[in-house]
Coordinates of C-alpha atoms in Angstrom, one line a residue:
M24 CA -110.4 -335.6 -68.3
P25 CA -112.2 -332.8 -70.2
E26 CA -113.1 -333.7 -73.8
S27 CA -111.8 -330.4 -75.2
Q28 CA -108.1 -329.7 -74.6
P29 CA -105.7 -327.3 -76.3
G30 CA -103.8 -329.1 -79.0
L31 CA -106.2 -332.0 -79.3
Q32 CA -107.7 -332.5 -82.7
P33 CA -110.2 -335.3 -83.4
V34 CA -108.7 -338.0 -85.5
S35 CA -110.8 -340.3 -87.7
P36 CA -110.4 -343.8 -86.2
P37 CA -109.6 -345.4 -89.6
D38 CA -106.8 -343.0 -90.2
F39 CA -104.3 -344.9 -88.1
T40 CA -101.2 -343.4 -89.8
T41 CA -102.2 -339.9 -88.8
L42 CA -103.2 -341.2 -85.3
A43 CA -99.7 -342.7 -84.9
Q44 CA -98.0 -339.5 -85.8
T45 CA -100.3 -337.6 -83.4
I46 CA -99.6 -340.0 -80.6
K47 CA -95.8 -339.3 -81.0
A48 CA -96.4 -335.6 -80.9
W49 CA -98.5 -335.8 -77.8
G50 CA -95.8 -338.0 -76.2
A51 CA -93.2 -335.3 -76.8
E52 CA -95.6 -332.7 -75.1
L53 CA -95.7 -335.0 -72.1
G54 CA -92.0 -335.2 -71.7
F55 CA -91.2 -338.4 -73.6
A56 CA -88.0 -338.2 -75.7
D57 CA -89.1 -340.8 -78.1
V58 CA -92.3 -342.8 -78.8
R59 CA -92.5 -345.8 -81.1
I60 CA -95.0 -348.5 -82.0
T61 CA -94.5 -352.3 -82.5
D62 CA -96.6 -355.4 -83.0
I63 CA -96.7 -358.0 -80.2
D64 CA -94.8 -361.0 -81.7
L65 CA -92.1 -361.9 -79.2
A66 CA -91.9 -365.6 -80.0
H67 CA -88.2 -365.2 -80.8
T68 CA -87.5 -364.3 -77.1
E69 CA -89.2 -367.2 -75.4
A70 CA -86.3 -369.7 -75.6
G71 CA -83.8 -367.2 -74.2
L72 CA -86.1 -366.3 -71.4
Q73 CA -86.7 -369.9 -70.4
A74 CA -83.0 -370.7 -70.6
W75 CA -82.2 -367.7 -68.3
L76 CA -84.8 -368.8 -65.8
D77 CA -83.7 -372.5 -66.0
A78 CA -80.1 -371.3 -65.1
G79 CA -81.5 -369.6 -62.0
H80 CA -80.0 -366.3 -63.1
H81 CA -83.1 -364.4 -61.8
G82 CA -82.1 -365.3 -58.2
E83 CA -84.9 -364.4 -55.8
M84 CA -86.9 -362.5 -58.3
D85 CA -89.6 -365.1 -58.4
Y86 CA -91.9 -362.8 -60.2
M87 CA -89.8 -363.3 -63.3
A88 CA -90.8 -366.9 -63.5
S89 CA -94.3 -366.8 -61.9
H90 CA -96.2 -365.9 -65.1
G91 CA -94.5 -368.4 -67.4
M92 CA -94.4 -367.3 -71.0
K93 CA -97.2 -364.8 -70.6
R94 CA -94.3 -362.3 -70.2
A95 CA -93.6 -362.8 -73.9
R96 CA -97.2 -362.9 -75.0
P97 CA -98.9 -359.5 -74.5
A98 CA -102.2 -360.6 -75.8
E99 CA -102.4 -363.2 -73.0
L100 CA -101.8 -360.5 -70.5
V101 CA -104.3 -358.0 -72.0
P102 CA -106.7 -359.8 -74.4
G103 CA -107.3 -357.9 -77.6
T104 CA -103.9 -356.3 -77.7
V105 CA -102.4 -356.0 -81.2
R106 CA -99.9 -353.1 -80.8
V107 CA -97.6 -351.7 -78.1
I108 CA -96.8 -348.0 -77.8
T109 CA -93.5 -347.8 -76.1
A110 CA -92.0 -344.6 -74.9
R111 CA -88.6 -343.4 -73.6
M112 CA -88.1 -340.8 -70.9
D113 CA -84.6 -339.6 -70.1
Y114 CA -83.6 -339.3 -66.4
L115 CA -80.2 -337.7 -66.2
P116 CA -80.9 -334.7 -63.9
R117 CA -81.3 -331.3 -65.5
E118 CA -78.4 -329.9 -63.5
G119 CA -75.1 -331.5 -63.0
A120 CA -71.5 -331.7 -64.2
A121 CA -71.0 -331.7 -67.9
D122 CA -68.7 -334.7 -67.5
W123 CA -71.1 -336.5 -65.2
R124 CA -69.4 -339.9 -65.7
A125 CA -66.1 -338.6 -64.4
T126 CA -67.9 -337.1 -61.4
E127 CA -69.5 -340.4 -60.6
R128 CA -66.2 -342.3 -60.8
L129 CA -64.6 -339.8 -58.4
R130 CA -67.4 -340.5 -55.9
Q131 CA -66.9 -344.2 -56.2
Q132 CA -63.3 -343.6 -55.1
D133 CA -64.3 -341.6 -52.0
P134 CA -64.4 -344.1 -49.1
Q135 CA -66.9 -342.0 -47.2
A136 CA -69.3 -341.2 -50.0
A137 CA -72.6 -343.0 -50.4
V138 CA -73.2 -343.8 -54.0
V139 CA -76.8 -344.1 -55.1
S140 CA -77.6 -345.0 -58.7
I141 CA -78.5 -341.9 -60.6
Y142 CA -81.9 -343.0 -61.6
A143 CA -83.0 -343.4 -58.0
R144 CA -82.0 -339.9 -56.8
G145 CA -85.3 -338.3 -57.9
R146 CA -88.9 -339.4 -57.8
D147 CA -90.0 -342.9 -58.3
Y148 CA -90.1 -343.5 -62.1
H149 CA -92.9 -346.0 -61.8
K150 CA -95.3 -343.2 -60.7
V151 CA -93.9 -340.6 -63.1
L152 CA -94.1 -342.7 -66.2
R153 CA -97.3 -344.4 -65.4
N154 CA -99.0 -341.0 -64.8
R155 CA -97.8 -339.5 -68.1
L156 CA -98.6 -342.7 -70.1
Q157 CA -102.1 -342.6 -68.6
Q158 CA -102.4 -339.0 -69.8
L159 CA -101.3 -340.1 -73.3
A160 CA -103.8 -342.9 -73.3
E161 CA -106.6 -340.6 -72.3
R162 CA -105.6 -338.2 -75.1
I163 CA -106.0 -341.1 -77.5
R164 CA -109.4 -341.8 -76.1
A165 CA -110.5 -338.2 -76.5
A166 CA -109.5 -338.3 -80.1
T167 CA -110.8 -341.8 -81.1
G168 CA -113.4 -342.7 -78.6
D169 CA -113.3 -345.8 -76.4
Y170 CA -110.6 -348.4 -77.1
G171 CA -108.9 -351.2 -75.2
Y172 CA -105.6 -350.3 -73.5
R173 CA -103.5 -350.8 -70.4
V174 CA -100.5 -348.8 -69.2
F175 CA -97.4 -350.4 -67.8
T176 CA -93.9 -349.4 -66.6
D177 CA -91.8 -352.1 -65.0
S178 CA -94.9 -353.2 -63.2
A179 CA -96.3 -356.3 -64.9
P180 CA -95.1 -359.4 -66.7
V181 CA -94.2 -357.5 -69.9
M182 CA -91.0 -357.9 -71.8
E183 CA -90.4 -354.2 -72.0
L184 CA -86.9 -354.2 -73.5
P185 CA -87.6 -356.6 -76.4
L186 CA -90.7 -354.6 -77.2
A187 CA -88.8 -351.4 -77.1
Q188 CA -86.0 -352.9 -79.2
K189 CA -88.5 -354.2 -81.8
A190 CA -90.1 -350.8 -82.0
G191 CA -86.8 -349.1 -82.7
L192 CA -86.2 -347.2 -79.4
G193 CA -82.7 -348.8 -79.4
W194 CA -80.8 -352.0 -79.3
R195 CA -79.8 -354.3 -76.4
G196 CA -76.3 -353.7 -75.3
K197 CA -74.0 -356.4 -74.1
H198 CA -75.0 -355.5 -70.5
T199 CA -78.6 -356.2 -71.6
L200 CA -79.7 -352.6 -71.1
L201 CA -81.3 -350.7 -74.0
L202 CA -79.0 -348.3 -75.9
S203 CA -79.9 -345.4 -78.1
R204 CA -77.5 -343.7 -80.5
E205 CA -79.1 -340.4 -79.4
A206 CA -79.3 -340.9 -75.7
G207 CA -77.0 -343.8 -74.5
S208 CA -78.8 -345.8 -71.8
T209 CA -79.9 -343.2 -69.2
F210 CA -83.6 -343.5 -69.7
F211 CA -86.7 -345.3 -68.5
I212 CA -89.2 -347.0 -70.8
G213 CA -92.9 -347.6 -70.4
E214 CA -95.7 -348.9 -72.7
I215 CA -99.3 -348.8 -73.5
L216 CA -100.8 -352.1 -74.8
V217 CA -103.6 -351.2 -77.2
D218 CA -106.2 -352.9 -79.5
L219 CA -105.7 -350.3 -82.3
P220 CA -104.0 -351.6 -85.5
L221 CA -101.5 -348.7 -85.7
P222 CA -98.7 -348.8 -88.2
V223 CA -95.5 -350.2 -86.7
D224 CA -92.0 -348.7 -86.6
A225 CA -88.8 -350.5 -87.8
P226 CA -86.2 -351.7 -85.3
T227 CA -82.7 -350.3 -85.4
G228 CA -79.5 -352.2 -85.8
A229 CA -77.0 -353.0 -83.0
H230 CA -74.0 -350.7 -82.6
C231 CA -71.8 -352.1 -79.9
G232 CA -69.4 -353.7 -82.4
A233 CA -66.4 -355.3 -80.7
C234 CA -66.6 -353.1 -77.6
Q235 CA -66.7 -355.0 -74.3
A236 CA -66.3 -352.0 -71.9
C237 CA -69.4 -352.9 -69.8
M238 CA -68.3 -356.5 -69.4
V239 CA -64.8 -355.5 -68.3
E240 CA -66.1 -352.8 -65.9
C241 CA -68.6 -354.9 -64.0
P242 CA -67.2 -355.2 -60.5
T243 CA -68.7 -358.6 -59.8
G244 CA -68.5 -360.2 -63.2
A245 CA -72.3 -360.3 -63.5
I246 CA -72.1 -360.0 -67.3
L247 CA -71.2 -363.5 -68.3
G248 CA -71.0 -362.8 -72.0
P249 CA -72.7 -360.5 -74.5
G250 CA -76.4 -360.2 -73.5
R251 CA -76.0 -362.8 -70.6
L252 CA -76.5 -361.4 -67.1
D253 CA -76.4 -363.4 -63.9
A254 CA -78.6 -361.1 -61.7
R255 CA -77.4 -362.9 -58.6
R256 CA -74.0 -361.3 -59.0
C257 CA -75.3 -357.8 -60.0
I258 CA -74.8 -355.1 -57.5
S259 CA -78.2 -353.7 -58.4
Y260 CA -79.8 -357.0 -57.5
L261 CA -77.7 -357.4 -54.3
T262 CA -78.6 -354.0 -53.0
I263 CA -82.2 -353.8 -54.1
E264 CA -83.8 -357.1 -54.9
L265 CA -82.0 -359.4 -52.5
K266 CA -84.0 -359.5 -49.2
G267 CA -81.5 -361.4 -47.0
S268 CA -77.8 -361.4 -46.3
I269 CA -75.5 -360.2 -49.0
P270 CA -73.0 -363.1 -49.7
E271 CA -69.6 -362.3 -48.2
E272 CA -67.8 -362.9 -51.4
F273 CA -69.6 -359.9 -53.0
R274 CA -69.4 -357.4 -50.1
P275 CA -65.9 -356.1 -50.8
L276 CA -66.8 -355.7 -54.5
I277 CA -69.8 -353.5 -53.8
G278 CA -67.5 -350.7 -52.5
N279 CA -69.6 -347.7 -51.5
R280 CA -72.6 -348.4 -53.8
I281 CA -75.5 -348.5 -51.4
Y282 CA -78.4 -348.6 -53.9
G283 CA -78.0 -349.9 -57.4
C284 CA -74.9 -349.6 -59.7
D285 CA -74.1 -347.5 -62.7
D286 CA -70.7 -349.0 -63.6
C287 CA -71.7 -350.6 -66.9
Q288 CA -73.3 -347.3 -68.0
L289 CA -70.3 -345.2 -66.9
A290 CA -68.1 -347.4 -69.0
C291 CA -70.3 -347.4 -72.1
P292 CA -69.1 -345.0 -74.8
W293 CA -72.6 -344.4 -76.0
N294 CA -73.4 -342.5 -72.8
K295 CA -71.4 -339.5 -74.0
F296 CA -74.7 -338.8 -75.7
A297 CA -76.8 -339.2 -72.6
Q298 CA -79.6 -336.6 -72.5
R299 CA -80.8 -334.4 -69.6
T300 CA -84.3 -335.1 -68.5
A301 CA -87.1 -332.8 -69.7
V302 CA -89.1 -333.2 -66.5
P303 CA -88.3 -332.0 -63.0
D304 CA -89.3 -335.2 -61.3
F305 CA -85.9 -336.8 -61.8
D306 CA -83.9 -333.9 -60.3
E307 CA -81.9 -334.9 -57.3
R308 CA -83.7 -335.0 -53.9
N309 CA -82.3 -335.2 -50.4
G310 CA -78.8 -334.4 -51.6
L311 CA -78.4 -338.1 -52.6
G312 CA -75.7 -337.2 -55.2
K313 CA -73.5 -335.8 -52.5
A314 CA -74.4 -337.7 -49.3
G315 CA -72.0 -339.4 -47.0
L316 CA -72.3 -343.0 -45.6
V317 CA -72.1 -341.9 -41.9
A318 CA -74.9 -339.3 -42.3
L319 CA -77.3 -341.7 -44.1
F320 CA -76.5 -344.5 -41.6
G321 CA -77.7 -342.2 -38.9
W322 CA -81.3 -342.0 -40.2
D323 CA -83.8 -343.8 -38.0
E324 CA -86.7 -345.5 -39.6
D325 CA -89.0 -342.5 -39.3
E326 CA -86.5 -340.2 -41.0
F327 CA -85.8 -342.8 -43.7
N328 CA -89.5 -343.1 -44.5
R329 CA -90.1 -339.3 -44.5
R330 CA -87.1 -338.5 -46.7
M331 CA -87.7 -341.4 -49.1
E332 CA -91.4 -340.6 -49.6
G333 CA -92.0 -340.8 -53.3
S334 CA -88.6 -342.3 -54.0
P335 CA -87.9 -345.8 -55.4
I336 CA -85.5 -346.4 -52.5
R337 CA -88.3 -346.5 -50.0
R338 CA -89.4 -349.9 -51.3
I339 CA -86.3 -351.7 -49.9
G340 CA -87.2 -350.5 -46.4
H341 CA -85.0 -349.2 -43.6
E342 CA -83.5 -352.6 -42.6
R343 CA -82.0 -353.2 -46.1
W344 CA -81.0 -349.6 -46.3
L345 CA -78.9 -350.1 -43.1
R346 CA -77.6 -353.4 -44.4
N347 CA -76.3 -351.7 -47.6
L348 CA -74.8 -348.8 -45.7
A349 CA -73.0 -351.1 -43.3
V350 CA -71.3 -352.8 -46.2
G351 CA -70.2 -349.5 -47.6
L352 CA -68.9 -348.4 -44.2
G353 CA -67.0 -351.7 -43.9
N354 CA -65.4 -351.2 -47.3
A355 CA -64.2 -347.8 -46.3
A356 CA -61.5 -349.7 -44.3
D357 CA -59.6 -350.2 -47.6
Q358 CA -58.6 -346.5 -47.4
V359 CA -59.5 -345.2 -43.9
K360 CA -59.3 -348.2 -41.6
G361 CA -60.4 -347.4 -38.1
E362 CA -61.6 -343.9 -38.9
A363 CA -63.3 -342.7 -35.7
A364 CA -66.6 -341.4 -37.1
I365 CA -67.1 -344.6 -39.2
V366 CA -66.4 -346.9 -36.3
A367 CA -68.6 -344.9 -34.0
A368 CA -71.5 -345.1 -36.5
L369 CA -71.2 -348.8 -36.8
Q370 CA -70.9 -349.4 -33.1
S371 CA -74.1 -347.4 -32.6
R372 CA -76.0 -350.1 -34.6
A373 CA -74.0 -353.1 -33.2
D374 CA -77.0 -354.2 -31.0
Y375 CA -79.7 -353.2 -33.5
P376 CA -82.9 -355.3 -33.2
S377 CA -82.6 -356.7 -36.8
A378 CA -80.3 -359.7 -37.0
L379 CA -79.7 -358.8 -40.7
V380 CA -78.3 -355.4 -39.7
R381 CA -76.3 -356.8 -36.8
E382 CA -74.6 -359.3 -39.1
H383 CA -73.5 -356.7 -41.6
V384 CA -72.4 -354.3 -38.9
A385 CA -70.3 -357.0 -37.3
W386 CA -68.7 -357.8 -40.7
A387 CA -68.0 -354.1 -41.2
L388 CA -66.5 -353.6 -37.8
A389 CA -64.2 -356.6 -38.4
R390 CA -63.0 -354.9 -41.6
H391 CA -61.9 -352.0 -39.4
G392 CA -60.1 -354.4 -37.0
I393 CA -62.8 -354.4 -34.3
V394 CA -64.2 -357.7 -33.2

């Protein structure tokens, strides 16, 4: 990275107040909607994290437990860390219906529509945020000289949401997602762990009040109470994190959601303030906001890999993609039982090499009355 860049003014290292203000301005230039700074004391989160793990609510996400309490101790992950720069990037596509929540609900009611969570319709957020946070970190280096840092976004044992909450990016909603009064919950967060003693920002208060819309709306009852999520019941977990067979008790509840679930966000009143993204990376690709179950089920592995290049969806692989779609096609029987195109699509995979796919296809065919 060149030392001289437009807009970069050297900042005296001892002037950390000015540096913090400059970092936030650079963050805005890089497409971040908000940038805040916090200290690294997360001791108050450790008991809750341990209780959640002890209850087994993390399911097969073994990585949640594998690092012990290091997740709540940033200085153990990156020695020398004293502050965390945490940043928000909105992901609602730049183009779309003004009443996007109503549009999404209508698609959920269409038995032949394939519903992909909004955040996954564009480029993989891990790559987008990491790249831009790295650029921010390098701008800091150009202004201050060498310093210790590491960039993360949902990629290491870091308690991102508690850090973001402590920094004032928002508060934890009853669904456990971060909420902002200015942007609802349709955003990603990432962070830079640094050894610079920057001034910290104040947290914001919680503003959910008595509202329980997200808890009521959850199709599988995964939100056990305010701030208590059993991931094993969550559709996002079942369609993304779970590697094996989806429990039959949950299959009918998944409906036509084939990757992730936005229901708690669609129900949340704060998402009337959701912001459109400032970057093109999260614009819809491959027509995933309008795709049909039958068409996507017809993709072979090569087409899946080609179309999903650069997408977070590619990580689940073609096998689980077909598993999820088979469930959606089976659930279409609630409204269009025995529909010829759906039955033909399922029968085309009835002898598929993967036992996982065959199992879910057989279940789906049985829903259509074909054994």
